[in-house]
Amino acid sequence: MGGKVAIVADRVSWEERQLIDRGPEHGLEVEWVNDESLCLGDEHAESLKSYDVVLVRSRSYTRGGLLATLAEAARIPALNSSAVIQACENKLALRALLRRAGVPVPDFRLVLSRRDFGKAVKELPFPVVLKPIFGGMGKRVTLLRDADTANSVYDYVEDLGHAFEQACLVEPFLGGGSVRCLVVGREIVATARFESNGEDWRNNAAIGSNHHTVAVDPEITRVVDAVVERLGAGIYGIDLFKTDDGYLVNEVNHAPGFRAVATTSGVDVAGAIGRYVREVLG
């Protein structure tokens, strides 16, 4: 019946502060632990051994996945699990995983070279989106409207120093909005639609989007349930594109920011997470 929770993160933002402040309502003692100070590896590492569960909130997928792996090796439950974080980290692997499970995802092409890129922009009509396989918060996601711009942009991709940075997806541009579904456990607890603020075509909340409430219809529930069925219970931000053929899963976030969705919808997301952590601990 323990209740000591480590929020492992690189900073304390609005979301982490909410989780820390609301923890006692659910019998939880919640503390921030700087993810740069853990020095894990020893299965009896002092930095985590006093905690009953680790809530991974590192913005970096790579960092979060590594830390969750070593927390689990030290027999401390991690939310989300290392397997889930690693699945979400790689956009290509996640889409392949979901597509095999029958979950609808956008069409895409893997781009590892200029030859790949040339074929991709011939097979997928402009406008298209070029995005890194490894990355988040809308960084380096580029809207390409014509071939001239596309080839110039790819010059920059070729100049990136590491192969993992050069690995990209090209996909159709599916409009300026998306639906963020916050899942806690296996349930959708809050939703909001994010749209471009008019200054940037992207609709990522991390870079400043407009957002408003959206009703959870049976189709959203069906698609989100299918994602959770494949990944397992957890804490997710699932981003959907709406098309004429239905909803498509764009991304699944392992440590979702929820300020925009919570304030827009009025839903107590921090409370839902606290209750879920309490259920996990038993």
mmCIF file of C-alpha atoms in Angstrom:
data_model
loop_
_atom_site.group_PDB
_atom_site.id
_atom_site.type_symbol
_atom_site.label_atom_id
_atom_site.label_comp_id
_atom_site.label_asym_id
_atom_site.label_seq_id
_atom_site.Cartn_x
_atom_site.Cartn_y
_atom_site.Cartn_z
ATOM 1 C CA MET A 1 0.000 0.000 0.000
ATOM 2 C CA GLY A 2 3.004 2.317 -0.441
ATOM 3 C CA GLY A 3 2.451 5.706 -1.920
ATOM 4 C CA LYS A 4 5.789 7.373 -2.621
ATOM 5 C CA VAL A 5 6.037 8.511 -6.241
ATOM 6 C CA ALA A 6 9.053 9.859 -8.107
ATOM 7 C CA ILE A 7 8.244 12.174 -11.007
ATOM 8 C CA VAL A 8 11.354 11.642 -13.101
ATOM 9 C CA ALA A 9 11.718 14.653 -15.382
ATOM 10 C CA ASP A 10 14.155 17.271 -16.608
ATOM 11 C CA ARG A 11 12.034 20.141 -15.254
ATOM 12 C CA VAL A 12 8.983 20.976 -13.163
ATOM 13 C CA SER A 13 6.348 22.499 -15.417
ATOM 14 C CA TRP A 14 2.670 23.203 -14.792
ATOM 15 C CA GLU A 15 1.760 19.534 -15.196
ATOM 16 C CA GLU A 16 4.378 18.249 -12.754
ATOM 17 C CA ARG A 17 3.409 20.887 -10.188
ATOM 18 C CA GLN A 18 -0.238 19.810 -10.458
ATOM 19 C CA LEU A 19 0.708 16.167 -9.903
ATOM 20 C CA ILE A 20 2.881 17.020 -6.907
ATOM 21 C CA ASP A 21 0.276 19.278 -5.300
ATOM 22 C CA ARG A 22 -2.653 16.903 -5.852
ATOM 23 C CA GLY A 23 -0.856 13.713 -4.781
ATOM 24 C CA PRO A 24 -1.886 13.803 -1.099
ATOM 25 C CA GLU A 25 -5.566 13.692 -2.098
ATOM 26 C CA HIS A 26 -4.882 10.149 -3.300
ATOM 27 C CA GLY A 27 -2.579 9.071 -0.483
ATOM 28 C CA LEU A 28 0.505 9.767 -2.582
ATOM 29 C CA GLU A 29 3.715 11.512 -1.614
ATOM 30 C CA VAL A 30 4.926 12.852 -4.948
ATOM 31 C CA GLU A 31 8.416 14.283 -5.466
ATOM 32 C CA TRP A 32 10.328 15.576 -8.463
ATOM 33 C CA VAL A 33 13.554 13.715 -9.197
ATOM 34 C CA ASN A 34 15.854 15.344 -11.728
ATOM 35 C CA ASP A 35 16.394 12.849 -14.529
ATOM 36 C CA GLU A 36 19.990 14.072 -14.873
ATOM 37 C CA SER A 37 20.938 13.059 -11.334
ATOM 38 C CA LEU A 38 19.957 9.391 -11.018
ATOM 39 C CA CYS A 39 23.139 7.554 -12.061
ATOM 40 C CA LEU A 40 21.205 4.293 -12.479
ATOM 41 C CA GLY A 41 22.677 0.896 -13.261
ATOM 42 C CA ASP A 42 23.132 -0.627 -9.828
ATOM 43 C CA GLU A 43 19.958 -2.609 -9.158
ATOM 44 C CA HIS A 44 19.960 -1.161 -5.641
ATOM 45 C CA ALA A 45 20.526 2.421 -6.757
ATOM 46 C CA GLU A 46 20.090 4.827 -3.873
ATOM 47 C CA SER A 47 18.434 7.476 -6.044
ATOM 48 C CA LEU A 48 15.224 5.467 -6.547
ATOM 49 C CA LYS A 49 15.087 2.720 -3.936
ATOM 50 C CA SER A 50 12.817 4.672 -1.559
ATOM 51 C CA TYR A 51 10.081 5.074 -4.206
ATOM 52 C CA ASP A 52 7.155 2.762 -4.889
ATOM 53 C CA VAL A 53 6.594 3.859 -8.480
ATOM 54 C CA VAL A 54 8.334 6.045 -11.046
ATOM 55 C CA LEU A 55 6.227 8.411 -13.156
ATOM 56 C CA VAL A 56 8.376 9.116 -16.217
ATOM 57 C CA ARG A 57 7.857 12.690 -17.422
ATOM 58 C CA SER A 58 11.152 13.300 -19.253
ATOM 59 C CA ARG A 59 10.518 15.260 -22.436
ATOM 60 C CA SER A 60 13.124 13.148 -24.221
ATOM 61 C CA TYR A 61 11.789 9.789 -25.386
ATOM 62 C CA THR A 62 15.311 8.386 -25.391
ATOM 63 C CA ARG A 63 16.081 9.545 -21.883
ATOM 64 C CA GLY A 64 12.694 8.442 -20.566
ATOM 65 C CA GLY A 65 12.983 4.981 -22.116
ATOM 66 C CA LEU A 66 16.450 4.392 -20.691
ATOM 67 C CA LEU A 67 15.447 5.497 -17.209
ATOM 68 C CA ALA A 68 12.255 3.405 -17.255
ATOM 69 C CA THR A 69 14.304 0.359 -18.299
ATOM 70 C CA LEU A 70 16.650 0.691 -15.331
ATOM 71 C CA ALA A 71 13.853 1.492 -12.880
ATOM 72 C CA GLU A 72 12.112 -1.719 -13.927
ATOM 73 C CA ALA A 73 15.396 -3.620 -13.617
ATOM 74 C CA ALA A 74 15.498 -2.369 -10.030
ATOM 75 C CA ARG A 75 11.970 -3.782 -9.591
ATOM 76 C CA ILE A 76 10.290 -0.393 -9.393
ATOM 77 C CA PRO A 77 7.188 -0.037 -11.612
ATOM 78 C CA ALA A 78 7.487 2.674 -14.257
ATOM 79 C CA LEU A 79 4.621 4.618 -15.793
ATOM 80 C CA ASN A 80 4.800 4.435 -18.664
ATOM 81 C CA SER A 81 6.739 1.223 -19.101
ATOM 82 C CA SER A 82 10.025 1.158 -20.966
ATOM 83 C CA ALA A 83 8.429 -0.942 -23.722
ATOM 84 C CA VAL A 84 5.688 1.644 -24.262
ATOM 85 C CA ILE A 85 8.096 4.596 -24.260
ATOM 86 C CA GLN A 86 10.375 2.877 -26.753
ATOM 87 C CA ALA A 87 7.403 2.086 -28.995
ATOM 88 C CA CYS A 88 6.290 5.734 -28.946
ATOM 89 C CA GLU A 89 9.809 7.072 -29.497
ATOM 90 C CA ASN A 90 10.126 5.713 -33.024
ATOM 91 C CA LYS A 91 7.323 7.090 -35.202
ATOM 92 C CA LEU A 92 7.950 4.496 -37.896
ATOM 93 C CA ALA A 93 7.973 1.554 -35.481
ATOM 94 C CA LEU A 94 4.808 2.822 -33.795
ATOM 95 C CA ARG A 95 2.955 3.203 -37.081
ATOM 96 C CA ALA A 96 4.034 -0.255 -38.219
ATOM 97 C CA LEU A 97 2.941 -1.708 -34.867
ATOM 98 C CA LEU A 98 -0.463 -0.030 -35.035
ATOM 99 C CA ARG A 99 -1.015 -0.808 -38.705
ATOM 100 C CA ARG A 100 -0.367 -4.509 -38.084
ATOM 101 C CA ALA A 101 -3.036 -4.347 -35.370
ATOM 102 C CA GLY A 102 -5.526 -2.809 -37.807
ATOM 103 C CA VAL A 103 -5.339 0.687 -36.299
ATOM 104 C CA PRO A 104 -5.658 3.365 -39.025
ATOM 105 C CA VAL A 105 -2.557 5.550 -39.498
ATOM 106 C CA PRO A 106 -1.612 8.106 -42.187
ATOM 107 C CA ASP A 107 0.038 6.931 -45.380
ATOM 108 C CA PHE A 108 3.793 7.510 -45.243
ATOM 109 C CA ARG A 109 7.133 6.807 -46.872
ATOM 110 C CA LEU A 110 10.401 6.129 -45.068
ATOM 111 C CA VAL A 111 13.149 8.469 -46.265
ATOM 112 C CA LEU A 112 16.789 7.534 -45.623
ATOM 113 C CA SER A 113 18.348 9.164 -48.681
ATOM 114 C CA ARG A 114 17.698 11.725 -51.398
ATOM 115 C CA ARG A 115 16.715 8.875 -53.698
ATOM 116 C CA ASP A 116 14.053 7.831 -51.182
ATOM 117 C CA PHE A 117 12.946 11.431 -50.861
ATOM 118 C CA GLY A 118 12.589 11.884 -54.618
ATOM 119 C CA LYS A 119 10.440 8.758 -54.887
ATOM 120 C CA ALA A 120 8.333 9.759 -51.876
ATOM 121 C CA VAL A 121 7.366 13.166 -53.248
ATOM 122 C CA LYS A 122 6.450 11.555 -56.568
ATOM 123 C CA GLU A 123 4.234 8.932 -54.946
ATOM 124 C CA LEU A 124 2.571 11.339 -52.483
ATOM 125 C CA PRO A 125 1.182 14.526 -54.074
ATOM 126 C CA PHE A 126 2.058 17.945 -52.655
ATOM 127 C CA PRO A 127 1.551 19.336 -50.109
ATOM 128 C CA VAL A 128 3.362 16.826 -47.927
ATOM 129 C CA VAL A 129 4.901 16.878 -44.463
ATOM 130 C CA LEU A 130 8.506 15.921 -43.748
ATOM 131 C CA LYS A 131 9.082 14.872 -40.133
ATOM 132 C CA PRO A 132 11.905 13.212 -38.201
ATOM 133 C CA ILE A 133 11.295 9.673 -37.009
ATOM 134 C CA PHE A 134 12.870 10.563 -33.670
ATOM 135 C CA GLY A 135 11.618 13.833 -32.214
ATOM 136 C CA GLY A 136 8.745 15.652 -30.597
ATOM 137 C CA MET A 137 7.025 18.952 -29.782
ATOM 138 C CA GLY A 138 6.708 19.781 -33.473
ATOM 139 C CA LYS A 139 10.465 20.320 -33.927
ATOM 140 C CA ARG A 140 11.784 19.954 -37.493
ATOM 141 C CA VAL A 141 8.334 19.074 -38.846
ATOM 142 C CA THR A 142 8.142 20.845 -42.205
ATOM 143 C CA LEU A 143 5.287 21.510 -44.617
ATOM 144 C CA LEU A 144 6.435 21.152 -48.241
ATOM 145 C CA ARG A 145 4.147 22.708 -50.843
ATOM 146 C CA ASP A 146 6.224 22.247 -54.023
ATOM 147 C CA ALA A 147 9.219 20.391 -55.447
ATOM 148 C CA ASP A 148 11.602 23.358 -55.412
ATOM 149 C CA THR A 149 11.101 23.987 -51.713
ATOM 150 C CA ALA A 150 11.213 20.266 -50.970
ATOM 151 C CA ASN A 151 14.624 19.790 -52.555
ATOM 152 C CA SER A 152 16.062 22.837 -50.807
ATOM 153 C CA VAL A 153 14.769 21.650 -47.435
ATOM 154 C CA TYR A 154 16.243 18.200 -47.980
ATOM 155 C CA ASP A 155 19.674 19.813 -48.398
ATOM 156 C CA TYR A 156 19.485 20.630 -44.694
ATOM 157 C CA VAL A 157 18.486 17.065 -43.818
ATOM 158 C CA GLU A 158 21.529 15.727 -45.650
ATOM 159 C CA ASP A 159 23.777 18.046 -43.633
ATOM 160 C CA LEU A 160 22.594 16.692 -40.278
ATOM 161 C CA GLY A 161 25.380 14.866 -38.510
ATOM 162 C CA HIS A 162 23.864 11.538 -37.531
ATOM 163 C CA ALA A 163 21.917 8.865 -39.378
ATOM 164 C CA PHE A 164 19.127 8.823 -36.776
ATOM 165 C CA GLU A 165 18.609 12.559 -37.335
ATOM 166 C CA GLN A 166 18.402 12.036 -41.099
ATOM 167 C CA ALA A 167 15.775 9.292 -40.838
ATOM 168 C CA CYS A 168 12.450 10.901 -41.782
ATOM 169 C CA LEU A 169 8.907 10.207 -42.852
ATOM 170 C CA VAL A 170 7.093 11.888 -45.705
ATOM 171 C CA GLU A 171 3.315 11.859 -45.361
ATOM 172 C CA PRO A 172 0.311 13.677 -46.847
ATOM 173 C CA PHE A 173 -0.635 17.010 -45.309
ATOM 174 C CA LEU A 174 -3.983 16.297 -43.680
ATOM 175 C CA GLY A 175 -5.052 19.798 -42.732
ATOM 176 C CA GLY A 176 -4.283 22.204 -39.963
ATOM 177 C CA GLY A 177 -5.865 20.525 -36.964
ATOM 178 C CA SER A 178 -5.691 17.434 -34.777
ATOM 179 C CA VAL A 179 -7.563 15.959 -31.822
ATOM 180 C CA ARG A 180 -5.579 15.256 -28.656
ATOM 181 C CA CYS A 181 -7.031 12.458 -26.529
ATOM 182 C CA LEU A 182 -5.632 12.110 -23.025
ATOM 183 C CA VAL A 183 -5.840 8.516 -21.851
ATOM 184 C CA VAL A 184 -5.337 7.461 -18.240
ATOM 185 C CA GLY A 185 -5.353 3.736 -17.634
ATOM 186 C CA ARG A 186 -7.613 2.586 -20.441
ATOM 187 C CA GLU A 187 -10.053 5.495 -20.462
ATOM 188 C CA ILE A 188 -10.212 8.747 -22.414
ATOM 189 C CA VAL A 189 -10.385 11.395 -19.687
ATOM 190 C CA ALA A 190 -10.208 14.581 -21.781
ATOM 191 C CA THR A 191 -10.074 15.712 -25.398
ATOM 192 C CA ALA A 192 -9.421 18.932 -27.280
ATOM 193 C CA ARG A 193 -8.934 20.002 -30.868
ATOM 194 C CA PHE A 194 -5.691 21.833 -31.641
ATOM 195 C CA GLU A 195 -5.559 24.168 -34.627
ATOM 196 C CA SER A 196 -2.998 26.502 -36.141
ATOM 197 C CA ASN A 197 -2.783 29.892 -34.455
ATOM 198 C CA GLY A 198 -2.441 31.555 -37.850
ATOM 199 C CA GLU A 199 1.256 32.289 -37.416
ATOM 200 C CA ASP A 200 2.474 28.701 -37.800
ATOM 201 C CA TRP A 201 0.812 25.938 -39.799
ATOM 202 C CA ARG A 202 1.612 23.416 -37.061
ATOM 203 C CA ASN A 203 -0.997 22.752 -34.372
ATOM 204 C CA ASN A 204 1.268 21.424 -31.626
ATOM 205 C CA ALA A 205 0.386 22.873 -28.194
ATOM 206 C CA ALA A 206 4.096 23.111 -27.349
ATOM 207 C CA ILE A 207 4.562 25.823 -29.991
ATOM 208 C CA GLY A 208 1.336 27.713 -29.319
ATOM 209 C CA SER A 209 -1.870 26.530 -30.968
ATOM 210 C CA ASN A 210 -5.523 27.416 -30.687
ATOM 211 C CA HIS A 211 -7.577 24.767 -28.937
ATOM 212 C CA HIS A 212 -11.189 24.073 -28.055
ATOM 213 C CA THR A 213 -13.246 21.242 -26.654
ATOM 214 C CA VAL A 214 -14.399 18.380 -28.834
ATOM 215 C CA ALA A 215 -16.991 15.719 -28.061
ATOM 216 C CA VAL A 216 -15.836 12.126 -27.795
ATOM 217 C CA ASP A 217 -17.823 10.293 -30.443
ATOM 218 C CA PRO A 218 -17.967 6.499 -30.915
ATOM 219 C CA GLU A 219 -15.379 6.603 -33.703
ATOM 220 C CA ILE A 220 -12.799 8.391 -31.530
ATOM 221 C CA THR A 221 -13.460 5.870 -28.771
ATOM 222 C CA ARG A 222 -13.071 2.945 -31.151
ATOM 223 C CA VAL A 223 -9.729 4.143 -32.527
ATOM 224 C CA VAL A 224 -8.287 5.101 -29.136
ATOM 225 C CA ASP A 225 -9.430 1.803 -27.594
ATOM 226 C CA ALA A 226 -7.616 -0.037 -30.380
ATOM 227 C CA VAL A 227 -4.379 1.836 -29.591
ATOM 228 C CA VAL A 228 -4.657 1.079 -25.880
ATOM 229 C CA GLU A 229 -5.475 -2.552 -26.609
ATOM 230 C CA ARG A 230 -2.182 -2.811 -28.494
ATOM 231 C CA LEU A 231 0.012 -0.806 -26.093
ATOM 232 C CA GLY A 232 -1.663 -1.674 -22.796
ATOM 233 C CA ALA A 233 -2.944 0.557 -20.027
ATOM 234 C CA GLY A 234 -0.932 3.706 -19.433
ATOM 235 C CA ILE A 235 -0.885 7.489 -19.571
ATOM 236 C CA TYR A 236 -0.978 8.691 -23.174
ATOM 237 C CA GLY A 237 -1.573 11.663 -25.370
ATOM 238 C CA ILE A 238 -3.004 10.193 -28.566
ATOM 239 C CA ASP A 239 -3.161 12.590 -31.515
ATOM 240 C CA LEU A 240 -5.719 11.953 -34.244
ATOM 241 C CA PHE A 241 -6.265 13.419 -37.700
ATOM 242 C CA LYS A 242 -9.829 13.509 -38.979
ATOM 243 C CA THR A 243 -10.241 12.631 -42.660
ATOM 244 C CA ASP A 244 -13.163 11.862 -44.960
ATOM 245 C CA ASP A 245 -12.518 8.182 -44.235
ATOM 246 C CA GLY A 246 -12.391 8.550 -40.464
ATOM 247 C CA TYR A 247 -9.775 9.190 -37.791
ATOM 248 C CA LEU A 248 -6.104 8.319 -38.217
ATOM 249 C CA VAL A 249 -3.576 7.984 -35.387
ATOM 250 C CA ASN A 250 -0.740 10.441 -35.954
ATOM 251 C CA GLU A 251 1.311 10.006 -32.776
ATOM 252 C CA VAL A 252 1.188 8.602 -29.261
ATOM 253 C CA ASN A 253 2.991 10.660 -26.615
ATOM 254 C CA HIS A 254 4.555 8.904 -23.637
ATOM 255 C CA ALA A 255 4.623 11.905 -21.267
ATOM 256 C CA PRO A 256 1.873 14.142 -22.586
ATOM 257 C CA GLY A 257 1.546 17.743 -21.612
ATOM 258 C CA PHE A 258 -2.025 18.253 -20.484
ATOM 259 C CA ARG A 259 -2.349 21.894 -19.476
ATOM 260 C CA ALA A 260 -4.058 22.965 -22.708
ATOM 261 C CA VAL A 261 -6.488 20.043 -22.708
ATOM 262 C CA ALA A 262 -7.256 20.332 -18.990
ATOM 263 C CA THR A 263 -7.888 24.081 -19.046
ATOM 264 C CA THR A 264 -9.924 23.892 -22.246
ATOM 265 C CA SER A 265 -12.077 20.940 -21.195
ATOM 266 C CA GLY A 266 -12.272 21.696 -17.475
ATOM 267 C CA VAL A 267 -11.316 18.088 -16.721
ATOM 268 C CA ASP A 268 -9.232 17.301 -13.635
ATOM 269 C CA VAL A 269 -6.490 15.414 -15.481
ATOM 270 C CA ALA A 270 -4.035 15.509 -12.558
ATOM 271 C CA GLY A 271 -6.689 13.933 -10.346
ATOM 272 C CA ALA A 272 -7.305 11.171 -12.893
ATOM 273 C CA ILE A 273 -3.584 10.403 -13.019
ATOM 274 C CA GLY A 274 -3.382 10.376 -9.215
ATOM 275 C CA ARG A 275 -6.249 7.886 -9.012
ATOM 276 C CA TYR A 276 -4.621 5.676 -11.643
ATOM 277 C CA VAL A 277 -1.277 5.658 -9.843
ATOM 278 C CA ARG A 278 -3.110 4.715 -6.655
ATOM 279 C CA GLU A 279 -4.795 1.805 -8.482
ATOM 280 C CA VAL A 280 -1.458 0.598 -9.848
ATOM 281 C CA LEU A 281 0.024 0.602 -6.359
ATOM 282 C CA GLY A 282 -3.003 -1.253 -4.968
#
